Every structure is written in C-alpha cells, then in structure tokens.
Short mmCIF file of C-alpha atoms and ligand atoms in Angstrom, two decimals:
data_model
loop_
_atom_site.label_atom_id
_atom_site.label_comp_id
_atom_site.label_asym_id
_atom_site.label_seq_id
_atom_site.Cartn_x
_atom_site.Cartn_y
_atom_site.Cartn_z
CA MET A 1168 42.63 -14.21 -47.78
CA ASN A 1169 42.30 -16.53 -44.78
CA ALA A 1170 40.98 -15.46 -41.38
CA GLU A 1171 44.37 -14.79 -39.80
CA ALA A 1172 45.58 -12.77 -42.77
CA LYS A 1173 42.38 -10.68 -42.64
CA LEU A 1174 42.98 -9.76 -39.00
CA LEU A 1175 46.59 -8.85 -39.65
CA ASP A 1176 45.59 -6.79 -42.66
CA VAL A 1177 42.99 -4.85 -40.69
CA ALA A 1178 45.42 -4.37 -37.80
CA GLN A 1179 48.00 -2.94 -40.16
CA ARG A 1180 45.58 -0.67 -41.99
CA ARG A 1181 43.91 0.82 -38.99
CA CYS A 1182 43.58 -0.43 -35.43
CA ASP A 1183 46.16 -2.80 -34.00
CA PHE A 1184 43.71 -4.14 -31.40
CA HIS A 1185 42.49 -6.56 -34.08
CA ARG A 1186 45.61 -8.65 -33.52
CA GLY A 1187 44.16 -9.43 -30.09
CA PHE A 1188 41.55 -11.58 -31.82
CA LEU A 1189 44.19 -13.84 -33.37
CA ALA A 1190 43.96 -17.45 -32.27
CA LEU A 1191 45.89 -19.00 -29.43
CA GLN A 1192 46.08 -22.59 -30.60
CA GLU A 1193 48.56 -23.81 -28.00
CA GLU A 1194 47.50 -24.97 -24.56
CA HIS A 1195 49.90 -23.85 -21.84
CA CYS A 1196 50.39 -24.88 -18.21
CA GLY A 1197 53.14 -23.54 -15.96
CA TRP A 1198 54.37 -20.93 -13.53
CA VAL A 1199 54.83 -17.42 -14.86
CA ASN A 1200 58.48 -16.55 -14.36
CA ASN A 1201 58.36 -12.96 -15.50
CA ILE A 1202 56.65 -10.80 -12.87
CA ARG A 1203 56.70 -7.00 -12.84
CA GLY A 1204 56.41 -5.71 -9.28
CA ALA A 1205 55.45 -7.98 -6.41
CA ILE A 1206 52.27 -10.03 -6.27
CA PRO A 1207 50.55 -9.15 -2.97
CA ALA A 1208 51.04 -11.91 -0.42
CA ASP A 1209 47.36 -11.89 0.51
CA LEU A 1210 46.18 -12.44 -3.07
CA ALA A 1211 45.37 -16.13 -3.14
CA GLY A 1212 42.93 -17.80 -5.45
CA THR A 1213 42.18 -18.52 -9.07
CA LEU A 1214 41.01 -16.18 -11.79
CA PHE A 1215 39.16 -18.11 -14.48
CA ARG A 1216 38.33 -16.49 -17.79
CA ASN A 1217 36.40 -17.64 -20.85
CA GLY A 1218 36.39 -16.37 -24.40
CA PRO A 1219 36.75 -17.48 -28.00
CA GLY A 1220 40.28 -18.88 -28.37
CA ALA A 1221 40.15 -18.55 -32.16
CA MET A 1222 38.10 -16.69 -34.72
CA ASN A 1223 38.85 -19.23 -37.41
CA ALA A 1224 38.55 -22.93 -38.10
CA GLY A 1225 41.31 -23.72 -40.53
CA ALA A 1226 41.24 -21.04 -43.21
CA GLU A 1227 37.57 -20.21 -42.60
CA ALA A 1228 36.48 -17.38 -40.33
CA TYR A 1229 33.60 -17.47 -37.89
CA GLY A 1230 31.05 -14.80 -38.72
CA HIS A 1231 30.73 -13.36 -35.22
CA TRP A 1232 32.83 -12.93 -32.09
CA PHE A 1233 30.22 -15.00 -30.23
CA ASP A 1234 30.95 -18.07 -32.38
CA GLY A 1235 34.63 -18.81 -31.70
CA PRO A 1236 35.27 -21.94 -29.57
CA GLY A 1237 35.46 -21.36 -25.82
CA MET A 1238 38.92 -21.39 -24.31
CA ILE A 1239 39.34 -21.22 -20.55
CA SER A 1240 42.32 -19.44 -19.03
CA ALA A 1241 43.16 -19.81 -15.35
CA VAL A 1242 45.63 -17.77 -13.34
CA THR A 1243 46.26 -19.13 -9.87
CA PHE A 1244 47.86 -16.78 -7.36
CA HIS A 1245 49.71 -18.73 -4.68
CA GLU A 1246 52.29 -17.51 -2.16
CA GLY A 1247 53.29 -14.52 -4.25
CA ARG A 1248 53.54 -16.49 -7.48
CA ALA A 1249 51.27 -16.84 -10.52
CA HIS A 1250 50.49 -20.01 -12.46
CA PHE A 1251 48.84 -19.89 -15.89
CA LYS A 1252 47.02 -22.53 -17.87
CA ASN A 1253 44.61 -22.47 -20.79
CA ARG A 1254 42.55 -25.17 -22.49
CA TYR A 1255 39.79 -25.30 -25.06
CA VAL A 1256 36.41 -26.65 -23.99
CA ARG A 1257 35.94 -29.94 -25.86
CA THR A 1258 32.43 -29.32 -27.13
CA PRO A 1259 31.14 -31.30 -30.12
CA LYS A 1260 31.47 -28.06 -32.12
CA PHE A 1261 35.13 -27.64 -31.19
CA LEU A 1262 35.97 -31.25 -31.95
CA SER A 1263 34.12 -31.21 -35.26
CA ASP A 1264 35.56 -27.89 -36.49
CA ARG A 1265 39.08 -28.89 -35.51
CA LYS A 1266 38.82 -32.35 -37.08
CA LEU A 1267 37.44 -31.02 -40.36
CA GLY A 1268 39.56 -27.86 -40.38
CA ARG A 1269 36.62 -25.69 -41.35
CA VAL A 1270 33.43 -24.13 -39.97
CA SER A 1271 31.15 -27.15 -39.65
CA ASN A 1272 28.46 -25.72 -37.36
CA ARG A 1273 26.12 -22.79 -37.48
CA GLY A 1274 26.46 -20.08 -34.89
CA PHE A 1275 24.79 -16.87 -33.72
CA GLY A 1276 26.33 -15.04 -36.68
CA THR A 1277 27.89 -17.86 -38.65
CA GLN A 1278 26.58 -20.01 -41.50
CA ILE A 1279 28.02 -23.23 -42.80
CA ARG A 1280 29.47 -22.91 -46.30
CA GLY A 1281 27.00 -24.22 -48.91
CA GLY A 1282 23.99 -21.94 -48.63
CA ILE A 1283 20.49 -22.91 -47.61
CA PHE A 1284 21.00 -26.64 -48.15
CA SER A 1285 23.82 -26.70 -45.62
CA ASN A 1286 21.96 -24.59 -43.05
CA LEU A 1287 18.26 -25.52 -43.35
CA LEU A 1288 16.87 -26.40 -39.90
CA LYS A 1289 20.42 -26.77 -38.52
CA PRO A 1290 20.63 -25.78 -34.83
CA LEU A 1291 23.15 -23.25 -33.60
CA ALA A 1292 26.15 -24.95 -32.03
CA ASN A 1293 27.19 -24.34 -28.44
CA PRO A 1294 30.79 -23.05 -28.28
CA ALA A 1295 30.77 -22.78 -24.43
CA ASN A 1296 32.68 -19.52 -24.83
CA THR A 1297 30.93 -16.83 -22.79
CA SER A 1298 31.56 -17.27 -19.08
CA VAL A 1299 32.95 -19.62 -16.47
CA SER A 1300 31.77 -20.11 -12.91
CA TRP A 1301 32.86 -22.04 -9.83
CA HIS A 1302 29.78 -23.05 -7.82
CA GLY A 1303 28.82 -26.15 -5.88
CA ASP A 1304 32.33 -27.58 -6.32
CA LYS A 1305 31.80 -27.51 -10.07
CA LEU A 1306 33.65 -25.44 -12.63
CA CYS A 1307 31.41 -24.86 -15.64
CA ALA A 1308 31.84 -23.04 -18.95
CA PHE A 1309 28.68 -21.34 -20.19
CA TYR A 1310 27.11 -20.10 -23.40
CA GLU A 1311 23.57 -18.76 -23.51
CA GLY A 1312 22.34 -21.02 -26.28
CA GLY A 1313 23.08 -24.40 -24.72
CA GLN A 1314 23.97 -26.29 -21.61
CA PRO A 1315 27.05 -25.67 -19.43
CA TYR A 1316 30.16 -27.83 -19.78
CA ARG A 1317 31.74 -29.06 -16.57
CA LEU A 1318 35.53 -28.85 -16.33
CA ASP A 1319 38.23 -30.16 -14.02
CA PRO A 1320 39.36 -26.99 -12.18
CA HIS A 1321 42.91 -28.34 -11.80
CA THR A 1322 43.54 -29.32 -15.41
CA LEU A 1323 40.66 -27.58 -17.28
CA GLU A 1324 39.88 -30.90 -18.97
CA THR A 1325 36.29 -31.12 -20.18
CA GLU A 1326 34.22 -33.61 -18.20
CA GLY A 1327 30.92 -33.21 -20.09
CA PRO A 1328 27.59 -31.36 -20.08
CA GLU A 1329 26.19 -30.34 -16.70
CA PHE A 1330 22.49 -30.86 -16.01
CA TYR A 1331 22.19 -29.93 -12.29
CA GLY A 1332 20.59 -33.24 -11.44
CA GLU A 1333 17.50 -33.47 -13.61
CA THR A 1334 16.98 -29.72 -13.92
CA LEU A 1335 18.24 -29.33 -17.46
CA LYS A 1336 17.41 -31.56 -20.37
CA PRO A 1337 19.91 -31.93 -23.21
CA TRP A 1338 17.86 -29.54 -25.35
CA THR A 1339 17.34 -26.80 -22.75
CA THR A 1340 19.51 -23.72 -22.57
CA ILE A 1341 20.94 -21.79 -19.68
CA SER A 1342 22.49 -18.36 -19.74
CA ALA A 1343 26.08 -17.29 -19.17
CA HIS A 1344 25.13 -14.89 -16.36
CA GLY A 1345 24.21 -17.04 -13.39
CA LYS A 1346 24.65 -15.20 -10.10
CA THR A 1347 25.39 -16.66 -6.68
CA HIS A 1348 23.91 -15.16 -3.56
CA PRO A 1349 26.75 -14.82 -1.03
CA THR A 1350 24.69 -15.76 2.04
CA SER A 1351 22.53 -18.60 0.79
CA GLY A 1352 25.07 -19.98 -1.67
CA ARG A 1353 22.24 -20.53 -4.15
CA GLN A 1354 22.95 -19.72 -7.78
CA VAL A 1355 20.16 -18.24 -9.86
CA ASN A 1356 20.34 -18.57 -13.62
CA PHE A 1357 17.93 -18.55 -16.54
CA GLY A 1358 17.44 -19.71 -20.09
CA VAL A 1359 15.29 -18.79 -23.07
CA ASN A 1360 13.78 -21.85 -24.68
CA LEU A 1361 11.56 -22.47 -27.69
CA THR A 1362 8.43 -24.20 -26.44
CA GLY A 1363 6.40 -24.89 -29.56
CA ILE A 1364 4.65 -23.41 -32.57
CA GLY A 1365 1.51 -21.31 -32.13
CA TRP A 1366 -0.74 -19.54 -34.59
CA ARG A 1367 1.49 -16.44 -34.39
CA GLY A 1368 4.71 -18.42 -34.90
CA VAL A 1369 7.25 -19.95 -32.60
CA THR A 1370 6.43 -19.76 -28.88
CA CYS A 1371 9.10 -19.43 -26.25
CA ALA A 1372 9.58 -19.01 -22.52
CA LEU A 1373 11.93 -17.63 -19.94
CA ASP A 1374 12.97 -20.42 -17.55
CA VAL A 1375 14.33 -19.25 -14.20
CA HIS A 1376 16.44 -21.74 -12.24
CA ASP A 1377 17.24 -21.48 -8.54
CA ILE A 1378 20.17 -23.89 -8.14
CA ALA A 1379 21.04 -25.42 -4.76
CA PRO A 1380 24.38 -24.53 -3.13
CA ASP A 1381 25.81 -27.96 -3.99
CA GLY A 1382 24.78 -27.57 -7.64
CA GLY A 1383 22.94 -30.88 -7.50
CA SER A 1384 19.34 -29.75 -7.92
CA ALA A 1385 17.24 -26.74 -8.77
CA ARG A 1386 13.75 -25.30 -8.60
CA SER A 1387 12.52 -23.84 -11.87
CA LEU A 1388 9.87 -21.38 -13.01
CA ARG A 1389 8.65 -21.13 -16.61
CA ILE A 1390 7.41 -17.71 -17.79
CA PRO A 1391 5.76 -17.69 -21.25
CA LEU A 1392 6.95 -14.89 -23.55
CA ARG A 1393 5.20 -13.22 -26.47
CA SER A 1394 8.21 -13.35 -28.77
CA PHE A 1395 11.83 -14.46 -28.82
CA PRO A 1396 13.52 -12.00 -26.44
CA PHE A 1397 16.87 -10.31 -26.19
CA LEU A 1398 17.75 -11.42 -22.65
CA HIS A 1399 21.43 -11.76 -21.82
CA ASP A 1400 21.70 -10.92 -18.13
CA PHE A 1401 19.61 -10.17 -15.05
CA ALA A 1402 19.84 -8.62 -11.58
CA LEU A 1403 19.75 -10.56 -8.32
CA THR A 1404 19.01 -9.72 -4.70
CA GLU A 1405 18.40 -12.12 -1.84
CA THR A 1406 14.68 -12.32 -2.56
CA HIS A 1407 14.15 -11.22 -6.15
CA ALA A 1408 15.46 -11.52 -9.68
CA LEU A 1409 14.84 -8.82 -12.28
CA PHE A 1410 14.76 -9.43 -16.03
CA LEU A 1411 14.56 -6.66 -18.63
CA VAL A 1412 13.47 -7.74 -22.11
CA SER A 1413 15.10 -5.25 -24.48
CA SER A 1414 13.40 -3.48 -27.37
CA VAL A 1415 14.86 -5.87 -29.89
CA ASP A 1416 13.22 -7.94 -32.60
CA PHE A 1417 14.57 -11.24 -33.79
CA GLY A 1418 13.11 -12.65 -36.98
CA LEU A 1419 13.22 -16.41 -36.49
CA THR A 1420 12.03 -17.44 -39.97
CA GLY A 1421 15.34 -16.84 -41.73
CA PRO A 1422 17.46 -18.53 -39.05
CA LEU A 1423 15.10 -21.54 -38.96
CA LEU A 1424 15.10 -21.88 -42.75
CA GLY A 1425 18.84 -21.44 -42.88
CA THR A 1426 18.72 -18.29 -45.01
CA ALA A 1427 19.95 -15.90 -42.31
CA THR A 1428 21.82 -15.86 -39.03
CA LEU A 1429 20.17 -14.82 -35.79
CA SER A 1430 22.62 -11.92 -35.62
CA GLU A 1431 21.48 -10.64 -39.03
CA THR A 1432 17.87 -10.45 -37.89
CA LEU A 1433 18.59 -8.57 -34.65
CA LYS A 1434 16.88 -5.19 -34.94
CA TYR A 1435 16.23 -2.41 -32.43
CA ASP A 1436 12.58 -1.37 -32.29
CA PRO A 1437 12.38 2.17 -30.86
CA ARG A 1438 8.57 1.86 -30.57
CA CYS A 1439 8.74 -1.18 -28.32
CA PRO A 1440 9.00 -0.55 -24.59
CA MET A 1441 11.35 -2.64 -22.51
CA ARG A 1442 9.46 -5.22 -20.53
CA GLY A 1443 10.41 -5.77 -16.90
CA ILE A 1444 9.74 -9.03 -15.08
CA LEU A 1445 10.37 -9.21 -11.34
CA VAL A 1446 10.50 -12.73 -9.94
CA ASP A 1447 9.96 -13.44 -6.24
CA LEU A 1448 12.52 -16.15 -5.50
CA ARG A 1449 10.98 -17.11 -2.15
CA GLU A 1450 7.74 -18.27 -3.74
CA LEU A 1451 9.23 -18.69 -7.21
CA LYS A 1452 6.57 -16.70 -8.99
CA VAL A 1453 6.29 -13.54 -11.05
CA ALA A 1454 5.89 -10.70 -8.56
CA ARG A 1455 5.37 -7.88 -11.01
CA GLU A 1456 5.57 -7.01 -14.70
CA PHE A 1457 6.08 -3.47 -15.92
CA GLU A 1458 7.22 -1.39 -18.86
CA LEU A 1459 10.17 0.96 -19.29
CA PRO A 1460 11.06 3.33 -22.14
CA PRO A 1461 12.51 1.60 -25.21
CA GLY A 1462 16.12 0.54 -24.86
CA ILE A 1463 18.64 -2.26 -24.81
CA VAL A 1464 20.25 -3.68 -21.69
CA VAL A 1465 23.06 -6.17 -22.13
CA HIS A 1466 24.83 -6.31 -18.76
CA PHE A 1467 23.71 -5.61 -15.23
CA ALA A 1468 25.95 -4.44 -12.43
CA ASN A 1469 24.89 -5.17 -8.84
CA ALA A 1470 21.38 -4.82 -7.40
CA PHE A 1471 19.98 -4.54 -3.90
CA ASP A 1472 16.79 -4.06 -1.93
CA ARG A 1473 16.24 -0.75 -0.14
CA GLY A 1474 12.96 -0.64 1.76
CA ASP A 1475 10.20 -1.33 -0.74
CA GLU A 1476 12.53 -0.63 -3.64
CA PHE A 1477 14.46 -2.96 -5.87
CA VAL A 1478 17.52 -1.04 -7.08
CA ALA A 1479 19.50 -2.26 -10.08
CA ASP A 1480 22.37 -0.77 -12.09
CA PHE A 1481 22.98 -1.67 -15.73
CA PHE A 1482 24.44 -0.49 -19.01
CA HIS A 1483 21.75 0.88 -21.29
CA THR A 1484 21.69 2.03 -24.90
CA GLU A 1485 19.08 2.98 -27.47
CA SER A 1486 20.63 1.55 -30.60
CA THR A 1487 22.39 -1.54 -31.90
CA GLU A 1488 25.39 0.52 -33.03
CA GLY A 1489 27.37 -0.81 -30.10
CA PHE A 1490 26.86 -4.35 -31.39
CA ALA A 1491 27.79 -3.65 -34.99
CA TRP A 1492 31.46 -4.45 -34.51
CA LEU A 1493 30.67 -7.76 -32.82
CA ASP A 1494 29.39 -9.36 -35.99
CA ASN A 1495 32.66 -8.99 -37.79
CA VAL A 1496 35.81 -8.62 -35.77
CA PHE A 1497 37.69 -8.68 -39.06
CA ALA A 1498 36.29 -5.28 -40.04
CA ALA A 1499 37.95 -2.09 -38.89
CA LYS A 1500 35.12 -0.84 -36.71
CA GLN A 1501 35.25 0.61 -33.27
CA ALA A 1502 34.08 -1.07 -30.10
CA THR A 1503 31.74 1.06 -28.08
CA GLY A 1504 29.99 0.67 -24.78
CA SER A 1505 26.85 1.97 -23.13
CA GLN A 1506 25.77 4.36 -20.41
CA LEU A 1507 25.47 3.19 -16.80
CA TYR A 1508 21.94 3.66 -15.44
CA ARG A 1509 20.12 2.99 -12.19
CA LEU A 1510 16.58 1.64 -12.01
CA ARG A 1511 14.53 2.03 -8.87
CA LEU A 1512 11.42 -0.12 -8.83
CA ASN A 1513 8.90 0.12 -6.04
CA ARG A 1514 7.89 -3.50 -5.55
CA LEU A 1515 4.57 -2.53 -3.96
CA THR A 1516 3.33 0.18 -6.32
CA GLY A 1517 5.24 -0.72 -9.49
CA ARG A 1518 6.47 2.86 -9.85
CA THR A 1519 9.81 3.08 -11.65
CA ALA A 1520 12.54 5.69 -12.00
CA MET A 1521 15.42 5.18 -14.40
CA THR A 1522 18.29 7.65 -14.37
CA PRO A 1523 21.75 7.73 -15.93
CA PHE A 1524 24.90 8.15 -13.89
CA ASP A 1525 25.98 11.37 -15.58
CA THR A 1526 29.58 11.23 -14.42
CA ALA A 1527 30.13 7.64 -15.55
CA PRO A 1528 31.99 7.27 -18.86
CA ILE A 1529 30.71 5.02 -21.62
CA GLY A 1530 31.72 1.49 -20.77
CA GLU A 1531 30.90 -2.19 -20.53
CA PHE A 1532 31.63 -5.38 -18.59
CA PRO A 1533 30.51 -4.22 -15.12
CA ALA A 1534 32.00 -6.00 -12.10
CA TRP A 1535 31.69 -5.66 -8.36
CA ASN A 1536 32.70 -7.41 -5.17
CA THR A 1537 30.65 -10.58 -5.63
CA GLN A 1538 30.67 -11.14 -1.86
CA GLN A 1539 28.23 -8.22 -1.95
CA THR A 1540 25.96 -9.53 -4.71
CA GLY A 1541 22.41 -8.46 -3.85
CA LEU A 1542 23.63 -6.08 -1.14
CA PRO A 1543 24.17 -2.32 -1.31
CA THR A 1544 27.50 -1.57 -2.96
CA GLU A 1545 29.10 1.77 -3.63
CA HIS A 1546 31.58 0.73 -6.28
CA CYS A 1547 31.14 -0.53 -9.79
CA PHE A 1548 34.18 -1.51 -11.85
CA PHE A 1549 34.07 -1.62 -15.62
CA VAL A 1550 36.13 -1.08 -18.75
CA GLY A 1551 35.96 1.88 -21.10
CA GLU A 1552 37.30 3.08 -24.42
CA HIS A 1553 38.88 6.47 -24.76
CA SER A 1554 41.47 8.26 -26.87
CA GLY A 1555 39.96 6.76 -30.01
CA GLU A 1556 42.04 3.61 -29.86
CA GLY A 1557 39.05 1.56 -30.99
CA PHE A 1558 38.83 -1.06 -28.22
CA PHE A 1559 38.48 -1.09 -24.45
CA ASN A 1560 41.68 0.45 -23.15
CA SER A 1561 40.88 1.80 -19.71
CA LEU A 1562 39.80 0.58 -16.29
CA VAL A 1563 37.07 2.48 -14.49
CA THR A 1564 36.25 2.59 -10.79
CA PHE A 1565 32.93 4.34 -10.32
CA ASN A 1566 31.24 5.28 -7.06
CA THR A 1567 27.48 4.96 -7.56
CA GLU A 1568 26.72 6.92 -4.38
CA THR A 1569 28.95 9.96 -4.93
CA GLY A 1570 29.42 9.85 -8.72
CA ALA A 1571 33.19 9.95 -8.25
CA CYS A 1572 35.02 8.28 -11.09
CA GLN A 1573 38.57 7.20 -11.83
CA GLN A 1574 39.41 6.12 -15.36
CA VAL A 1575 42.90 4.79 -15.95
CA ASP A 1576 44.41 4.19 -19.37
CA VAL A 1577 46.19 0.82 -19.58
CA GLY A 1578 48.82 2.19 -21.96
CA ASP A 1579 49.48 2.91 -25.64
CA HIS A 1580 48.52 0.05 -27.95
CA ARG A 1581 47.23 -1.85 -24.94
CA TYR A 1582 43.71 -3.16 -24.55
CA THR A 1583 41.76 -4.86 -21.82
CA SER A 1584 39.11 -7.47 -21.43
CA GLU A 1585 36.69 -7.51 -18.48
CA ALA A 1586 38.41 -6.67 -15.16
CA LEU A 1587 37.33 -8.59 -12.06
CA PHE A 1588 37.44 -7.80 -8.35
CA ALA A 1589 39.29 -9.92 -5.80
CA PRO A 1590 38.98 -8.96 -2.12
CA LYS A 1591 41.98 -8.33 0.09
CA SER A 1592 42.43 -10.72 3.01
CA ARG A 1593 41.67 -8.05 5.62
CA PRO A 1594 39.54 -5.53 3.76
CA THR A 1595 38.69 -2.20 5.33
CA SER A 1596 35.62 -1.85 3.11
CA ALA A 1597 33.66 -3.80 0.51
CA ALA A 1598 35.67 -2.11 -2.22
CA ASP A 1599 39.06 -2.83 -0.65
CA GLY A 1600 40.54 -5.30 -3.07
CA TYR A 1601 42.34 -5.90 -6.32
CA LEU A 1602 41.30 -5.43 -9.92
CA LEU A 1603 42.54 -8.31 -12.05
CA ALA A 1604 42.73 -7.66 -15.78
CA PHE A 1605 44.12 -9.41 -18.85
CA ILE A 1606 45.89 -6.63 -20.78
CA TYR A 1607 46.83 -7.28 -24.40
CA ASP A 1608 49.87 -5.45 -25.78
CA ALA A 1609 49.49 -5.14 -29.54
CA LEU A 1610 53.15 -4.14 -30.02
CA SER A 1611 54.61 -7.28 -28.46
CA HIS A 1612 51.53 -9.42 -29.22
CA ARG A 1613 51.61 -10.66 -25.63
CA THR A 1614 49.22 -10.51 -22.69
CA GLU A 1615 49.94 -9.64 -19.10
CA VAL A 1616 47.69 -10.20 -16.10
CA GLN A 1617 47.69 -6.98 -14.12
CA ILE A 1618 46.91 -6.68 -10.43
CA ARG A 1619 45.75 -3.18 -9.59
CA ASP A 1620 44.17 -1.50 -6.61
CA ALA A 1621 40.41 -1.59 -7.08
CA GLN A 1622 39.77 1.75 -5.35
CA SER A 1623 42.74 3.44 -7.00
CA PRO A 1624 43.28 1.63 -10.30
CA ASP A 1625 46.24 3.88 -11.13
CA ILE A 1626 48.18 1.82 -8.56
CA GLU A 1627 49.61 -1.31 -10.13
CA TYR A 1628 50.93 -3.85 -7.62
CA ALA A 1629 52.17 -6.40 -10.09
CA ALA A 1630 51.74 -7.95 -13.51
CA ALA A 1631 52.32 -11.53 -14.57
CA LEU A 1632 53.91 -11.25 -18.01
CA LEU A 1633 52.97 -14.16 -20.27
CA ASP A 1634 55.25 -15.07 -23.15
CA HIS A 1635 52.26 -15.35 -25.48
CA HIS A 1636 48.98 -13.55 -26.00
CA VAL A 1637 45.50 -14.51 -24.81
CA PRO A 1638 42.71 -13.50 -27.22
CA PHE A 1639 40.16 -11.01 -25.93
CA GLY A 1640 37.47 -12.76 -23.92
CA PHE A 1641 34.12 -12.24 -22.30
CA HIS A 1642 33.46 -13.17 -18.69
CA GLY A 1643 35.42 -14.70 -15.85
CA HIS A 1644 35.22 -15.64 -12.22
CA PHE A 1645 37.55 -15.20 -9.27
CA THR A 1646 37.50 -17.70 -6.43
CA PRO A 1647 39.75 -17.66 -3.36
CA GLU A 1648 40.37 -21.38 -3.93
CA THR A 1649 43.65 -22.33 -5.58
CA PHE A 1650 43.71 -24.98 -8.29
CA LEU A 1651 47.05 -26.15 -9.55
CA ALA A 1652 47.58 -28.91 -12.08
FE1 LIG B 2435 27.72 -11.14 -21.05
#
C-alpha cells in the first residue's frame, strides 16, 4: 500500500483528519474568488505559513511528520481581497526526492531504504518545513536541523541558504523559533550544534544568535552542553532570552551508525530535572542557570520582565505521549497538546515558581500579538482538541491575567493548524485584532482561510475558500506588508 492509500485507509477506518496530511503537489498562484462574508477593509498584509507539503516521495512514505518537504503558503490580504500562492522550498532534499521519486535522504524519523549500509553516517536532511519569517527584508524558511532558506516574498521562489553575513557556516544549524523584538528590530535565534567527540561521547553546544535588524550580521554566544538537548523554542524579552532544556534523552549512537532514527531514541527521563539557562542579551553572556522539576517544554508563548522577575508562559507536559502520533501520521492515533504554564524567575535570587493555568484547556501552537513580544500581554491564542475528533479542531483565546477562556469549535470534520494574530489598523488594545487560521474540511477535502475576531473567536468576519486543500502545517508569520506576484 503506498503512502497516499495508507492515509485514505486510516481516514476511512477511523479519523478523517488524516486526509489533511495528503500531499498538495500543485503550486497555485491567484486571487481567491470565493469569499464567505466580507474581508475587513483594514486587514492588509501577508500571512505566510510553512509545513510539509507531502508525506510521501513517490510511493514511499516519510517516517515522521517533521520530514516532509517544506511548502510555503502565502495569503495576501489587499483592499478586501485575498490572494493565495504556495510553493515548495527547493532544498537539495526536495530536489533529490522528487527527481528519484523515493525517499533519498534521512530525516528526524525517516531512514533511507536499504538498512544500515544506506544510512551509516548519513546526515539528516534539511526539509526547511517548520517555520517562515519575514525579518530584515528577507523571507526565510526554517528547520531546526539546518540553515534557513531565503525566498522571494513575491513569488516564493527559493533563492538559496541564508547565512546572515558570516554568522552561520554551511554546517551550523539554526532553530525554527527565532523571535523579533518589536522595538529594537533585532531577531534572536539559536541552534544546537555538535562540537566534537569527548571521552563521554559527542559534545554539543547551544549557540545563541542576536541578529541585526537588517539581517546582515549577528553576535553569537556559544554555551557548552552536557548532552544533546531537546530544545525547540525559547522565550524572549528586551534584555534576556530563556532556554529550558527538557527532561529528554537522545541516544546518538544509533542515529550516527544508521541503525535508528533520532525520533526512535527520544525518551522522557522523569528523574532528570529541566535545566534553565537565562542569557543576558545586553552583555551576551549566561546570566543564570537553574533547575526545574522534570518536564518537557516544546513551545513558549510570550514572556516579559516584571521588576526583578522574568515571566514566561509555555506548554508543558510530563510524558512523550503527546509526540507519539507525530512519528507516524499514517497511524490512527490522536493528536494531543499540553498544559499552559507560567514560570516566574527572579533574576537576582534565582528563585522560581512554576504554576499551571488551571482554566486553560489542553492545547498547542501558542500565538500572541507579536508587536508585544517581550512585553506584558494578557492574551494568548492557541489551538485545542475537543470532542474526541482526534486533531486540533478549536481556537482558544485565553486571558493569562483573569483566567477567562473562550474555546470555539471550528466545525464538524474540520481541523485547524496554528492560528496567528494580525492587529487591527486602529486597535483599542493589544488584543484587538484578527485570528487567521487555515481550516481543513475533511468532507470537501478543501481548506479555507478564516478571519475571526481574536478577542471573540466565535465571530467570523470572513473566510477565503480555496478550491483545494492545504496540508496541515507548523508555523507561520503575519506581516502588514503585502507581497503579490
Ligand atoms: Fe515549533
């Protein structure tokens, strides 16, 4: 059974959300003629999204959602209209897999057919499929195990790897969760890199990059680590960056020898505390290291400084159950999320307090008004799963100050990817804006881009109805700039 047939089989047997992982091979570019409602006149800008455009190369399936080739979608809102385009990132992996019509590169959870002899010492390919960001007049697609790929924002054509001047070398990696400070315009990002072989095995480091507003240079800090970490995201304020190394073990021997994937060796260690690293961005040095109870943090929401405290919100879990479905989207498992928590760290004393937001539902993919990144924000937007549908099917607006929560179902047999915030032109508050979400309808096998009220997500202003689907994706970026082909 080939990859597409497997997805259809699973969708028929149990959960129809699996059809949302089917490939979109075509590349589209044009105005969306079918609009439900009226696109607000003050909504102007471009919503970029990234995600695997296919879970198969020819008849072969990738072994993990993280390994499909990156496909960028862009919806430009202009004078009450919506324009859609999508294009695959032309990475060497994409070109090779497409040319050969099979899986020709290793991935986070994918092996090349042929056993150890095909995989021994083979690096993991960069699919550039995790996020996309507009910064310093550059549109880049990111993965966390490689360098970014720069794209033409008008056409989405791939221009080549981006090195930020001489900051990155071809072999260095940078994460998919760079964050831009709204006042300084500087983007902070990081990468985990192997640095050598020591007597206890492979040595590695956390490299923190403070990228200039024009994207042309960066200052970097290297922090040696004891073992290969699970580090996917971080929190940013104007002066500090916070990293939490989760209680996860990776065994590197199997992946290096080609006998296992990195995903297969990922294991939660409930005896291992989380390790916190606070970086002072003004002096670019480690300000404090500390420990937290064991846990796993994948995504951070916003963070801010309050007096001597660094305050950060994030989704936290104590098992890898939530990741189990990621390693095989062809299996009929259920997507789950995590619990939203707040960490308060006293920068002077090192005292920490970590508490869950009890009224927040289980969720993932936190978003906020990025004009407020590093500043106090009351609202966190994320997606949740309820009614047992199996995949994210609701939009959540959560007030972190009052605990008030609105969770809105996106409809029967409908599922959502990450929802992003776009500010109104004359906002009355930092949360006065639109929630933009790609909603997949499993019955029609089509996707619509919904525009909802961020504070009251039950209010839908409009939806741009595409005449095709867009596979579920990871992270996106909204910019008030309009880019039309
Ligand atoms: Fe992520």
